[in-house]
PDB file of C-alpha atoms and ligand atoms in Angstrom:
ATOM      1  CA  MET I  28     -37.268 189.858  15.507  1.00 34.00           C
ATOM      2  CA  LYS I  29     -37.765 185.817  14.639  1.00 34.00           C
ATOM      3  CA  VAL I  30     -35.270 185.525  11.903  1.00 35.00           C
ATOM      4  CA  LEU I  31     -36.582 182.296  10.538  1.00 36.00           C
ATOM      5  CA  GLY I  32     -40.473 183.066  11.799  1.00 37.00           C
ATOM      6  CA  LEU I  33     -41.544 182.509   8.329  1.00 46.00           C
ATOM      7  CA  LEU I  34     -40.004 179.958   7.022  1.00 57.00           C
ATOM      8  CA  ILE I  35     -42.272 177.226   6.310  1.00 60.00           C
ATOM      9  CA  ALA I  36     -41.289 173.033   6.244  1.00 63.00           C
ATOM     10  CA  VAL I  37     -43.301 170.745   4.308  1.00 63.00           C
ATOM     11  CA  LEU I  38     -42.133 167.377   5.626  1.00 60.00           C
ATOM     12  CA  LEU I  39     -43.010 163.950   3.689  1.00 54.00           C
ATOM     13  CA  ALA I  40     -42.609 160.908   6.065  1.00 46.00           C
ATOM     14  CA  GLY I  41     -40.969 157.940   4.330  1.00 45.00           C
ATOM     15  CA  PRO I  42     -42.652 156.844   0.821  1.00 46.00           C
ATOM     16  CA  MET I  43     -45.858 158.987  -0.780  1.00 46.00           C
ATOM     17  CA  PRO I  44     -48.223 156.732  -1.459  1.00 45.00           C
ATOM     18  CA  ALA I  45     -48.740 155.731  -5.680  1.00 43.00           C
ATOM     19  CA  HIS I  46     -51.822 158.011  -5.910  1.00 44.00           C
ATOM     20  CA  GLY I  47     -51.156 161.302  -3.622  1.00 42.00           C
ATOM     21  CA  ALA I  48     -53.560 159.332  -0.719  1.00 36.00           C
ATOM     22  CA  GLY I  49     -52.477 158.430   2.577  1.00 34.00           C
ATOM     23  CA  ALA I  50     -49.273 158.312   4.621  1.00 37.00           C
ATOM     24  CA  ALA I  51     -47.378 161.266   4.269  1.00 40.00           C
ATOM     25  CA  LYS I  52     -47.097 163.968   6.854  1.00 42.00           C
ATOM     26  CA  ILE I  53     -47.046 167.331   6.969  1.00 45.00           C
ATOM     27  CA  SER I  54     -45.912 170.300   9.399  1.00 50.00           C
ATOM     28  CA  ARG I  55     -46.766 173.528   8.673  1.00 58.00           C
ATOM     29  CA  PRO I  56     -49.149 176.651   9.540  1.00 64.00           C
ATOM     30  CA  LYS I  57     -52.543 176.351   8.844  1.00 75.00           C
ATOM     31  CA  VAL I  58     -52.362 179.590   6.900  1.00 87.00           C
ATOM     32  CA  VAL I  59     -49.427 181.851   6.122  1.00 89.00           C
ATOM     33  CA  GLU I  60     -49.942 185.082   6.639  1.00 92.00           C
ATOM     34  CA  LEU I  61     -48.121 187.828   4.576  1.00 94.00           C
ATOM     35  CA  LEU I  62     -47.937 191.648   4.733  1.00 96.00           C
ATOM     36  CA  GLN I  63     -47.798 193.251   0.801  1.00 96.00           C
ATOM     37  CA  GLY I  64     -43.996 193.455  -0.805  1.00 96.00           C
ATOM     38  CA  GLU I  65     -42.802 190.436   1.354  1.00 95.00           C
ATOM     39  CA  LEU I  66     -41.233 186.830   1.264  1.00 94.00           C
ATOM     40  CA  VAL I  67     -41.458 183.422   2.813  1.00 92.00           C
ATOM     41  CA  GLU I  68     -38.745 180.639   1.733  1.00 89.00           C
ATOM     42  CA  VAL I  69     -41.234 177.970   1.182  1.00 89.00           C
ATOM     43  CA  LYS I  70     -39.178 174.538   1.999  1.00 87.00           C
ATOM     44  CA  VAL I  71     -40.511 170.961   1.510  1.00 87.00           C
ATOM     45  CA  THR I  72     -38.564 167.590   2.518  1.00 85.00           C
ATOM     46  CA  GLY I  73     -39.293 164.159   2.412  1.00 83.00           C
ATOM     47  CA  ASP I  74     -36.443 160.815   2.257  1.00 80.00           C
ATOM     48  CA  ASP I  75     -38.310 159.878  -1.413  1.00 86.00           C
ATOM     49  CA  LEU I  76     -38.541 163.091  -3.003  1.00 88.00           C
ATOM     50  CA  ALA I  77     -37.400 163.977  -6.360  1.00 91.00           C
ATOM     51  CA  ALA I  78     -39.030 167.290  -7.731  1.00 92.00           C
ATOM     52  CA  VAL I  79     -41.490 170.353  -6.507  1.00 93.00           C
ATOM     53  CA  GLU I  80     -42.762 172.119  -8.671  1.00 95.00           C
ATOM     54  CA  GLY I  81     -44.578 175.471  -7.735  1.00 96.00           C
ATOM     55  CA  ARG I  82     -47.795 177.263  -8.926  1.00 97.00           C
ATOM     56  CA  MET I  83     -49.431 180.636  -7.292  1.00 95.00           C
ATOM     57  CA  GLY I  84     -52.515 181.305  -9.559  1.00 93.00           C
ATOM     58  CA  SER I  85     -51.003 182.024 -12.608  1.00 93.00           C
ATOM     59  CA  GLU I  86     -47.362 182.209 -12.081  1.00 95.00           C
ATOM     60  CA  ARG I  87     -45.178 179.388 -11.650  1.00 95.00           C
ATOM     61  CA  ILE I  88     -42.917 179.688  -8.627  1.00 96.00           C
ATOM     62  CA  TYR I  89     -39.470 177.832  -8.935  1.00 95.00           C
ATOM     63  CA  PHE I  90     -38.373 175.207  -6.276  1.00 94.00           C
ATOM     64  CA  TYR I  91     -34.366 174.632  -6.238  1.00 92.00           C
ATOM     65  CA  PRO I  92     -32.703 171.813  -4.313  1.00 90.00           C
ATOM     66  CA  ASN I  93     -32.344 172.683  -0.761  1.00 84.00           C
ATOM     67  CA  GLY I  94     -29.800 169.954   1.354  1.00 79.00           C
ATOM     68  CA  ALA I  95     -29.906 166.585   0.825  1.00 77.00           C
ATOM     69  CA  SER I  96     -33.683 165.808   0.547  1.00 75.00           C
ATOM     70  CA  GLY I  97     -35.382 168.658   0.291  1.00 87.00           C
ATOM     71  CA  PHE I  98     -36.366 172.210  -2.064  1.00 90.00           C
ATOM     72  CA  GLY I  99     -36.764 175.507  -1.834  1.00 90.00           C
ATOM     73  CA  ALA I 100     -38.207 178.327  -3.024  1.00 92.00           C
ATOM     74  CA  LEU I 101     -39.471 181.914  -2.069  1.00 94.00           C
ATOM     75  CA  VAL I 102     -42.707 183.338  -2.728  1.00 94.00           C
ATOM     76  CA  GLY I 103     -43.466 187.261  -2.531  1.00 95.00           C
ATOM     77  CA  VAL I 104     -46.437 189.383  -2.528  1.00 97.00           C
ATOM     78  CA  ASP I 105     -46.656 191.565  -4.745  1.00 97.00           C
ATOM     79  CA  VAL I 106     -46.882 195.527  -3.461  1.00 96.00           C
ATOM     80  CA  GLU I 107     -50.628 195.801  -4.607  1.00 95.00           C
ATOM     81  CA  ALA I 108     -51.544 192.393  -4.119  1.00 95.00           C
ATOM     82  CA  LYS I 109     -55.025 192.257  -3.008  1.00 96.00           C
ATOM     83  CA  PRO I 110     -55.768 191.167   0.947  1.00 97.00           C
ATOM     84  CA  GLY I 111     -57.270 187.376   0.992  1.00 97.00           C
ATOM     85  CA  LEU I 112     -56.465 184.230   0.555  1.00 96.00           C
ATOM     86  CA  ALA I 113     -54.041 182.980  -2.222  1.00 95.00           C
ATOM     87  CA  LYS I 114     -53.000 179.021  -2.773  1.00 95.00           C
ATOM     88  CA  LEU I 115     -49.489 177.967  -3.381  1.00 95.00           C
ATOM     89  CA  VAL I 116     -50.576 174.590  -5.200  1.00 95.00           C
ATOM     90  CA  LEU I 117     -47.498 171.829  -4.996  1.00 93.00           C
ATOM     91  CA  LYS I 118     -46.736 169.137  -7.199  1.00 94.00           C
ATOM     92  CA  LEU I 119     -44.297 166.846  -5.717  1.00 92.00           C
ATOM     93  CA  THR I 120     -42.683 163.961  -7.483  1.00 93.00           C
ATOM     94  CA  ASN I 121     -40.885 160.982  -5.870  1.00 89.00           C
ATOM     95  CA  ARG I 122     -38.430 158.831  -7.175  1.00 90.00           C
ATOM     96  CA  ILE I 123     -40.538 156.289  -8.943  1.00 91.00           C
ATOM     97  CA  GLY I 124     -42.132 158.575 -10.817  1.00 90.00           C
ATOM     98  CA  THR I 125     -44.824 159.133  -9.364  1.00 91.00           C
ATOM     99  CA  TYR I 126     -46.982 162.261  -7.733  1.00 90.00           C
ATOM    100  CA  SER I 127     -49.011 163.916  -5.207  1.00 90.00           C
ATOM    101  CA  ARG I 128     -50.583 166.711  -4.980  1.00 92.00           C
ATOM    102  CA  ARG I 129     -50.386 169.490  -1.667  1.00 90.00           C
ATOM    103  CA  GLU I 130     -51.860 173.359  -1.051  1.00 91.00           C
ATOM    104  CA  ILE I 131     -50.610 175.794   1.479  1.00 91.00           C
ATOM    105  CA  LYS I 132     -53.056 178.459   2.261  1.00 93.00           C
ATOM    106  CA  PHE I 133     -51.665 181.801   2.647  1.00 94.00           C
ATOM    107  CA  LYS I 134     -53.758 185.649   3.645  1.00 95.00           C
ATOM    108  CA  PHE I 135     -52.025 188.014   1.830  1.00 97.00           C
ATOM    109  CA  LYS I 136     -52.529 191.434   4.256  1.00 96.00           C
ATOM    110  CA  ALA I 137     -52.778 195.282   3.421  1.00 95.00           C
ATOM    111  CA  LYS I 138     -49.601 196.952   5.201  1.00 94.00           C
ATOM    112  CA  ALA I 139     -50.296 200.292   6.101  1.00 91.00           C
ATOM    113  CA  PHE I 140     -47.278 202.300   3.843  1.00 90.00           C
ATOM    114  CA  ARG I 141     -46.226 205.541   4.001  1.00 88.00           C
ATOM    115  CA  LYS I 142     -47.907 208.263   2.382  1.00 86.00           C
ATOM    116  CA  GLU I 143     -44.783 210.779   1.028  1.00 79.00           C
ATOM    117  CA  SER I 144     -45.659 214.015  -1.482  1.00 83.00           C
ATOM    118  CA  PHE I 145     -43.251 215.737  -3.056  1.00 79.00           C
ATOM    119  CA  ASN I 146     -42.425 217.987  -6.305  1.00 82.00           C
ATOM    120  CA  VAL I 147     -40.666 217.016  -9.399  1.00 77.00           C
ATOM    121  CA  PRO I 148     -39.562 219.251 -12.089  1.00 78.00           C
ATOM    122  CA  PRO I 149     -42.837 220.389 -14.314  1.00 75.00           C
ATOM    123  CA  ASP I 150     -40.714 218.967 -16.896  1.00 70.00           C
ATOM    124  CA  PHE I 151     -41.002 215.842 -15.758  1.00 66.00           C
ATOM    125  CA  ASP I 152     -45.016 216.129 -15.680  1.00 68.00           C
ATOM    126  CA  GLN I 153     -45.413 217.586 -19.143  1.00 72.00           C
ATOM    127  CA  MET I 154     -46.120 214.213 -21.410  1.00 77.00           C
ATOM    128  CA  THR I 155     -45.112 215.695 -24.494  1.00 86.00           C
ATOM    129  CA  PRO I 156     -45.462 212.462 -27.642  1.00 90.00           C
ATOM    130  CA  GLU I 157     -41.040 212.547 -27.028  1.00 88.00           C
ATOM    131  CA  VAL I 158     -41.977 211.537 -23.704  1.00 86.00           C
ATOM    132  CA  LEU I 159     -44.359 209.201 -24.144  1.00 90.00           C
ATOM    133  CA  GLU I 160     -42.908 207.089 -26.571  1.00 91.00           C
ATOM    134  CA  GLU I 161     -39.701 206.859 -23.863  1.00 89.00           C
ATOM    135  CA  ILE I 162     -42.314 205.608 -21.578  1.00 90.00           C
ATOM    136  CA  ARG I 163     -43.466 203.092 -23.515  1.00 93.00           C
ATOM    137  CA  ARG I 164     -39.602 202.344 -24.872  1.00 93.00           C
ATOM    138  CA  GLU I 165     -39.127 202.173 -21.459  1.00 92.00           C
ATOM    139  CA  ARG I 166     -42.053 199.683 -20.380  1.00 94.00           C
ATOM    140  CA  GLU I 167     -41.342 197.586 -23.527  1.00 95.00           C
ATOM    141  CA  LEU I 168     -37.620 196.990 -22.582  1.00 95.00           C
ATOM    142  CA  PHE I 169     -38.257 196.161 -19.009  1.00 96.00           C
ATOM    143  CA  ALA I 170     -41.315 193.738 -19.811  1.00 96.00           C
ATOM    144  CA  ARG I 171     -38.976 192.129 -22.718  1.00 95.00           C
ATOM    145  CA  ALA I 172     -35.844 192.089 -19.494  1.00 95.00           C
ATOM    146  CA  PHE I 173     -38.902 189.806 -16.948  1.00 96.00           C
ATOM    147  CA  ALA I 174     -40.297 187.840 -19.979  1.00 93.00           C
ATOM    148  CA  ALA I 175     -37.492 184.544 -19.315  1.00 90.00           C
ATOM    149  CA  PRO I 176     -36.321 184.654 -16.136  1.00 93.00           C
ATOM    150  CA  VAL I 177     -33.294 181.975 -16.104  1.00 94.00           C
ATOM    151  CA  PRO I 178     -35.252 178.793 -14.534  1.00 92.00           C
ATOM    152  CA  GLU I 179     -32.096 177.319 -12.286  1.00 93.00           C
ATOM    153  CA  ARG I 180     -31.059 179.255  -9.098  1.00 95.00           C
ATOM    154  CA  LEU I 181     -27.782 181.018  -9.759  1.00 97.00           C
ATOM    155  CA  TRP I 182     -27.994 183.191  -6.352  1.00 96.00           C
ATOM    156  CA  GLU I 183     -26.439 181.957  -3.079  1.00 94.00           C
ATOM    157  CA  PRO I 184     -27.676 182.762   0.279  1.00 92.00           C
ATOM    158  CA  PRO I 185     -26.985 185.376   1.450  1.00 94.00           C
ATOM    159  CA  PHE I 186     -27.961 188.445   0.085  1.00 96.00           C
ATOM    160  CA  ILE I 187     -26.063 191.778   0.652  1.00 95.00           C
ATOM    161  CA  ARG I 188     -26.206 194.997   0.450  1.00 94.00           C
ATOM    162  CA  PRO I 189     -25.657 197.348  -2.913  1.00 96.00           C
ATOM    163  CA  VAL I 190     -24.512 199.522  -1.055  1.00 94.00           C
ATOM    164  CA  PRO I 191     -22.717 200.091   1.762  1.00 87.00           C
ATOM    165  CA  HIS I 192     -25.046 202.907   3.472  1.00 75.00           C
ATOM    166  CA  GLU I 193     -26.628 201.672   6.484  1.00 63.00           C
ATOM    167  CA  ALA I 194     -29.679 203.362   4.258  1.00 58.00           C
ATOM    168  CA  SER I 195     -32.995 203.385   4.697  1.00 57.00           C
ATOM    169  CA  ALA I 196     -36.249 203.176   5.918  1.00 61.00           C
ATOM    170  CA  SER I 197     -37.480 200.928   4.005  1.00 64.00           C
ATOM    171  CA  SER I 198     -39.526 204.031   1.708  1.00 84.00           C
ATOM    172  CA  PHE I 199     -40.967 200.582  -0.060  1.00 90.00           C
ATOM    173  CA  GLY I 200     -44.776 200.567  -1.268  1.00 90.00           C
ATOM    174  CA  SER I 201     -45.089 204.457  -0.073  1.00 88.00           C
ATOM    175  CA  ARG I 202     -47.853 206.008  -1.672  1.00 87.00           C
ATOM    176  CA  ARG I 203     -46.898 208.829  -3.379  1.00 79.00           C
ATOM    177  CA  ILE I 204     -47.885 212.459  -4.443  1.00 84.00           C
ATOM    178  CA  ILE I 205     -45.818 214.116  -7.058  1.00 81.00           C
ATOM    179  CA  ASN I 206     -47.235 217.733  -7.936  1.00 84.00           C
ATOM    180  CA  GLY I 207     -50.499 217.059  -5.868  1.00 85.00           C
ATOM    181  CA  THR I 208     -51.445 213.963  -7.983  1.00 84.00           C
ATOM    182  CA  PRO I 209     -51.520 210.595  -6.306  1.00 83.00           C
ATOM    183  CA  ARG I 210     -49.263 208.072  -8.356  1.00 81.00           C
ATOM    184  CA  ALA I 211     -48.084 203.888  -8.608  1.00 83.00           C
ATOM    185  CA  PRO I 212     -46.770 203.220  -5.511  1.00 89.00           C
ATOM    186  CA  HIS I 213     -42.838 203.284  -4.933  1.00 90.00           C
ATOM    187  CA  SER I 214     -41.941 199.781  -6.174  1.00 91.00           C
ATOM    188  CA  GLY I 215     -37.922 199.785  -4.138  1.00 93.00           C
ATOM    189  CA  THR I 216     -36.507 201.064  -1.366  1.00 92.00           C
ATOM    190  CA  ASP I 217     -34.414 204.234  -1.866  1.00 91.00           C
ATOM    191  CA  LEU I 218     -31.138 203.407  -0.629  1.00 92.00           C
ATOM    192  CA  SER I 219     -28.667 206.706   0.382  1.00 87.00           C
ATOM    193  CA  SER I 220     -25.843 207.205  -1.471  1.00 89.00           C
ATOM    194  CA  PRO I 221     -24.086 209.731  -2.455  1.00 92.00           C
ATOM    195  CA  ASP I 222     -22.789 210.070  -6.276  1.00 94.00           C
ATOM    196  CA  GLY I 223     -19.899 208.186  -7.828  1.00 96.00           C
ATOM    197  CA  THR I 224     -21.053 204.725  -4.704  1.00 96.00           C
ATOM    198  CA  GLU I 225     -20.113 201.954  -6.110  1.00 97.00           C
ATOM    199  CA  VAL I 226     -23.042 199.511  -6.487  1.00 98.00           C
ATOM    200  CA  LEU I 227     -22.479 196.113  -5.968  1.00 98.00           C
ATOM    201  CA  ALA I 228     -24.936 192.975  -7.142  1.00 98.00           C
ATOM    202  CA  THR I 229     -26.717 191.792  -4.099  1.00 98.00           C
ATOM    203  CA  ASN I 230     -26.037 188.033  -5.917  1.00 98.00           C
ATOM    204  CA  HIS I 231     -25.158 185.862  -8.692  1.00 98.00           C
ATOM    205  CA  GLY I 232     -26.879 186.488 -11.490  1.00 98.00           C
ATOM    206  CA  ARG I 233     -27.105 188.120 -15.441  1.00 98.00           C
ATOM    207  CA  VAL I 234     -27.271 191.088 -16.785  1.00 98.00           C
ATOM    208  CA  VAL I 235     -30.857 191.169 -18.517  1.00 98.00           C
ATOM    209  CA  LEU I 236     -30.951 195.026 -19.154  1.00 98.00           C
ATOM    210  CA  VAL I 237     -28.317 198.337 -18.816  1.00 98.00           C
ATOM    211  CA  GLY I 238     -29.698 201.530 -20.094  1.00 96.00           C
ATOM    212  CA  ASN I 239     -30.961 204.611 -20.125  1.00 96.00           C
ATOM    213  CA  PHE I 240     -34.467 205.410 -18.918  1.00 94.00           C
ATOM    214  CA  PHE I 241     -37.048 208.824 -18.444  1.00 90.00           C
ATOM    215  CA  PHE I 242     -38.085 207.343 -14.962  1.00 89.00           C
ATOM    216  CA  ALA I 243     -35.332 205.250 -13.498  1.00 94.00           C
ATOM    217  CA  GLY I 244     -32.095 206.940 -15.332  1.00 96.00           C
ATOM    218  CA  GLY I 245     -29.568 205.481 -15.953  1.00 98.00           C
ATOM    219  CA  SER I 246     -30.672 201.504 -15.193  1.00 98.00           C
ATOM    220  CA  VAL I 247     -29.051 198.005 -14.453  1.00 98.00           C
ATOM    221  CA  VAL I 248     -31.402 194.597 -14.322  1.00 98.00           C
ATOM    222  CA  LEU I 249     -30.300 191.476 -13.042  1.00 98.00           C
ATOM    223  CA  ASP I 250     -31.488 188.100 -13.392  1.00 98.00           C
ATOM    224  CA  HIS I 251     -31.011 185.445 -10.359  1.00 98.00           C
ATOM    225  CA  GLY I 252     -32.573 182.667 -11.951  1.00 97.00           C
ATOM    226  CA  GLY I 253     -35.909 180.992 -10.408  1.00 94.00           C
ATOM    227  CA  GLY I 254     -38.288 183.949 -10.977  1.00 96.00           C
ATOM    228  CA  LEU I 255     -36.477 186.476  -8.964  1.00 98.00           C
ATOM    229  CA  PHE I 256     -35.059 189.746 -10.413  1.00 98.00           C
ATOM    230  CA  THR I 257     -32.953 192.867  -9.077  1.00 98.00           C
ATOM    231  CA  MET I 258     -33.494 196.701  -9.528  1.00 98.00           C
ATOM    232  CA  TYR I 259     -30.559 198.965  -9.924  1.00 98.00           C
ATOM    233  CA  PHE I 260     -31.940 202.761 -10.875  1.00 97.00           C
ATOM    234  CA  HIS I 261     -30.736 206.358 -10.925  1.00 97.00           C
ATOM    235  CA  LEU I 262     -27.076 205.090 -11.763  1.00 98.00           C
ATOM    236  CA  SER I 263     -24.390 207.989 -13.256  1.00 98.00           C
ATOM    237  CA  GLU I 264     -22.044 204.976 -14.685  1.00 98.00           C
ATOM    238  CA  PHE I 265     -22.399 201.622 -15.318  1.00 98.00           C
ATOM    239  CA  LYS I 266     -19.669 198.888 -15.332  1.00 98.00           C
ATOM    240  CA  VAL I 267     -21.242 195.910 -16.799  1.00 98.00           C
ATOM    241  CA  GLU I 268     -23.158 195.393 -20.040  1.00 98.00           C
ATOM    242  CA  GLU I 269     -25.781 193.374 -20.813  1.00 97.00           C
ATOM    243  CA  GLY I 270     -25.949 189.366 -20.943  1.00 97.00           C
ATOM    244  CA  ALA I 271     -22.724 189.133 -18.804  1.00 98.00           C
ATOM    245  CA  LEU I 272     -22.614 186.987 -15.925  1.00 98.00           C
ATOM    246  CA  VAL I 273     -21.780 188.559 -12.771  1.00 98.00           C
ATOM    247  CA  LYS I 274     -20.892 187.478  -9.110  1.00 98.00           C
ATOM    248  CA  LYS I 275     -22.385 188.533  -5.812  1.00 97.00           C
ATOM    249  CA  GLY I 276     -19.931 191.713  -4.916  1.00 97.00           C
ATOM    250  CA  ASP I 277     -19.168 192.991  -8.531  1.00 98.00           C
ATOM    251  CA  VAL I 278     -19.685 196.784  -9.157  1.00 98.00           C
ATOM    252  CA  LEU I 279     -21.887 196.783 -11.629  1.00 98.00           C
ATOM    253  CA  ALA I 280     -22.387 200.482 -11.647  1.00 98.00           C
ATOM    254  CA  LEU I 281     -22.091 203.918 -10.090  1.00 98.00           C
ATOM    255  CA  SER I 282     -24.799 205.583  -8.099  1.00 97.00           C
ATOM    256  CA  GLY I 283     -25.932 208.770  -9.528  1.00 96.00           C
ATOM    257  CA  ALA I 284     -29.210 210.630  -9.760  1.00 95.00           C
ATOM    258  CA  THR I 285     -30.161 210.070 -13.630  1.00 96.00           C
ATOM    259  CA  GLY I 286     -33.761 210.035 -14.352  1.00 93.00           C
ATOM    260  CA  ARG I 287     -36.973 211.121 -12.227  1.00 84.00           C
ATOM    261  CA  VAL I 288     -35.010 212.033  -9.100  1.00 85.00           C
ATOM    262  CA  THR I 289     -34.955 214.413  -6.913  1.00 81.00           C
ATOM    263  CA  GLY I 290     -31.349 213.999  -5.630  1.00 88.00           C
ATOM    264  CA  ALA I 291     -28.782 211.081  -5.672  1.00 92.00           C
ATOM    265  CA  HIS I 292     -29.661 207.941  -4.737  1.00 92.00           C
ATOM    266  CA  LEU I 293     -30.108 204.581  -5.197  1.00 95.00           C
ATOM    267  CA  HIS I 294     -33.231 202.648  -5.888  1.00 95.00           C
ATOM    268  CA  TRP I 295     -33.147 199.305  -5.394  1.00 96.00           C
ATOM    269  CA  GLY I 296     -35.942 196.685  -6.893  1.00 97.00           C
ATOM    270  CA  ALA I 297     -36.690 193.150  -6.072  1.00 98.00           C
ATOM    271  CA  ARG I 298     -39.411 191.179  -8.217  1.00 98.00           C
ATOM    272  CA  LEU I 299     -39.715 187.506  -7.759  1.00 97.00           C
ATOM    273  CA  ALA I 300     -42.439 185.610 -10.152  1.00 96.00           C
ATOM    274  CA  ASN I 301     -43.670 189.423 -11.478  1.00 95.00           C
ATOM    275  CA  ALA I 302     -44.449 190.477  -7.541  1.00 97.00           C
ATOM    276  CA  ARG I 303     -42.776 193.439  -6.581  1.00 97.00           C
ATOM    277  CA  ILE I 304     -41.570 193.042  -3.363  1.00 97.00           C
ATOM    278  CA  ASP I 305     -39.005 195.059  -0.481  1.00 95.00           C
ATOM    279  CA  PRO I 306     -35.220 193.958  -1.439  1.00 95.00           C
ATOM    280  CA  LEU I 307     -35.121 194.641   1.983  1.00 93.00           C
ATOM    281  CA  GLU I 308     -36.438 191.245   2.961  1.00 94.00           C
ATOM    282  CA  LEU I 309     -33.755 189.345   0.442  1.00 95.00           C
ATOM    283  CA  LEU I 310     -31.438 190.794   3.025  1.00 92.00           C
ATOM    284  CA  SER I 311     -33.260 189.909   6.323  1.00 89.00           C
ATOM    285  CA  LYS I 312     -35.536 186.782   5.324  1.00 88.00           C
ATOM    286  CA  VAL I 313     -33.480 184.560   2.894  1.00 86.00           C
ATOM    287  CA  SER I 314     -31.194 182.280   5.645  1.00 67.00           C
ATOM    288  CA  THR I 315     -28.266 180.469   3.996  1.00 63.00           C
ATOM    289  CA  SER I 316     -29.427 177.623   6.630  1.00 54.00           C
ATOM    290  CA  SER I 317     -31.083 177.291  10.029  1.00 44.00           C
ATOM    291  CA  GLU I 318     -27.512 176.489  11.927  1.00 34.00           C
ATOM    292  CA  ASN I 319     -25.797 180.163  10.933  1.00 31.00           C
ATOM    293  CA  SER I 320     -28.854 181.946  10.821  1.00 30.00           C
ATOM    294  CA  ARG I 321     -27.303 184.185  13.289  1.00 27.00           C
ATOM    295  CA  GLU I 322     -25.483 185.428   9.972  1.00 25.00           C
ATOM    296  CA  VAL I 323     -29.064 186.823   8.640  1.00 24.00           C
ATOM    297  CA  LYS I 324     -28.844 190.983   9.521  1.00 24.00           C
ATOM    298  CA  THR I 325     -31.368 192.941  11.157  1.00 22.00           C
ATOM    299  CA  ILE I 326     -31.852 196.168   9.047  1.00 26.00           C
ATOM    300  CA  THR I 327     -31.384 199.718  11.057  1.00 26.00           C
ATOM    301  CA  ASN I 328     -33.846 202.193   9.709  1.00 28.00           C
ATOM    302  CA  THR I 329     -32.275 205.496   9.434  1.00 28.00           C
ATOM    303  CA  THR I 330     -33.922 208.424   7.450  1.00 29.00           C
ATOM    304  CA  GLU I 331     -33.438 209.263   3.759  1.00 31.00           C
ATOM    305  CA  LYS I 332     -34.336 211.903   1.699  1.00 31.00           C
TER     306      LYS I 332
HETATM  307 ZN1   ZN X   5     -37.307 204.945  -5.555  1.00 64.07          ZN
END
């Protein structure tokens, strides 16, 4: 596995011309190919660079200072992104305030996700008015938690596993058939962890949601800034409150089997500029720097469920 294979660098040689034409030198793949659920770290460098703003479709892509003369951003592809071409549009501003526009082309490709079929107690499938109301409340609270991301990057590389277990083969994206009916794809990865395991913050962030929900059970959502959120579901006990600032490795909760589950595990999810991505991508693709990329660990597949 090429650890930094998906890092893109846009290099700007010398001062940018006043009207964005001519002298800037750009080095990057012509089209960046990514599968559904993957992420890539985009780095833009240039001696004269003062700010970078990014946009992909209707989503803002937040850039953060990276090194002495550069900026970086994480770009993710939603689990259900339509295969095809997409553009990351960059507005680069230099020190005297003139700007130029750049584009990075992406090709989103369909991933062959696993198919799973399982049954849950019929109670979970009977949508009484009370249950429907609870699901509506759940959706609303999650939408509210995602609505106003902290713009500054709070996280620092690397990301850490929320539970110590060497789990799991990524179950992210599985197309699920529950009680015989096809459902939405699995938007996280299930990490096997016995009831009562300490669940750690994968990185620094702000706690934006703590609650008990029909599907997700006991849930904690962290805002890591720059459009990145991580989620921890099926928890049995909370150790943090909404609004708290947490550090990487802080205990958020204890794992459990609450919500719609077939057994104790931690459901770990990640959301980047509203794209539901595989959280294991944070462990494998976000480097501390090119010098110590050896620290980026590869993922070992083990079975789960
Ligand atoms: Zn799950």
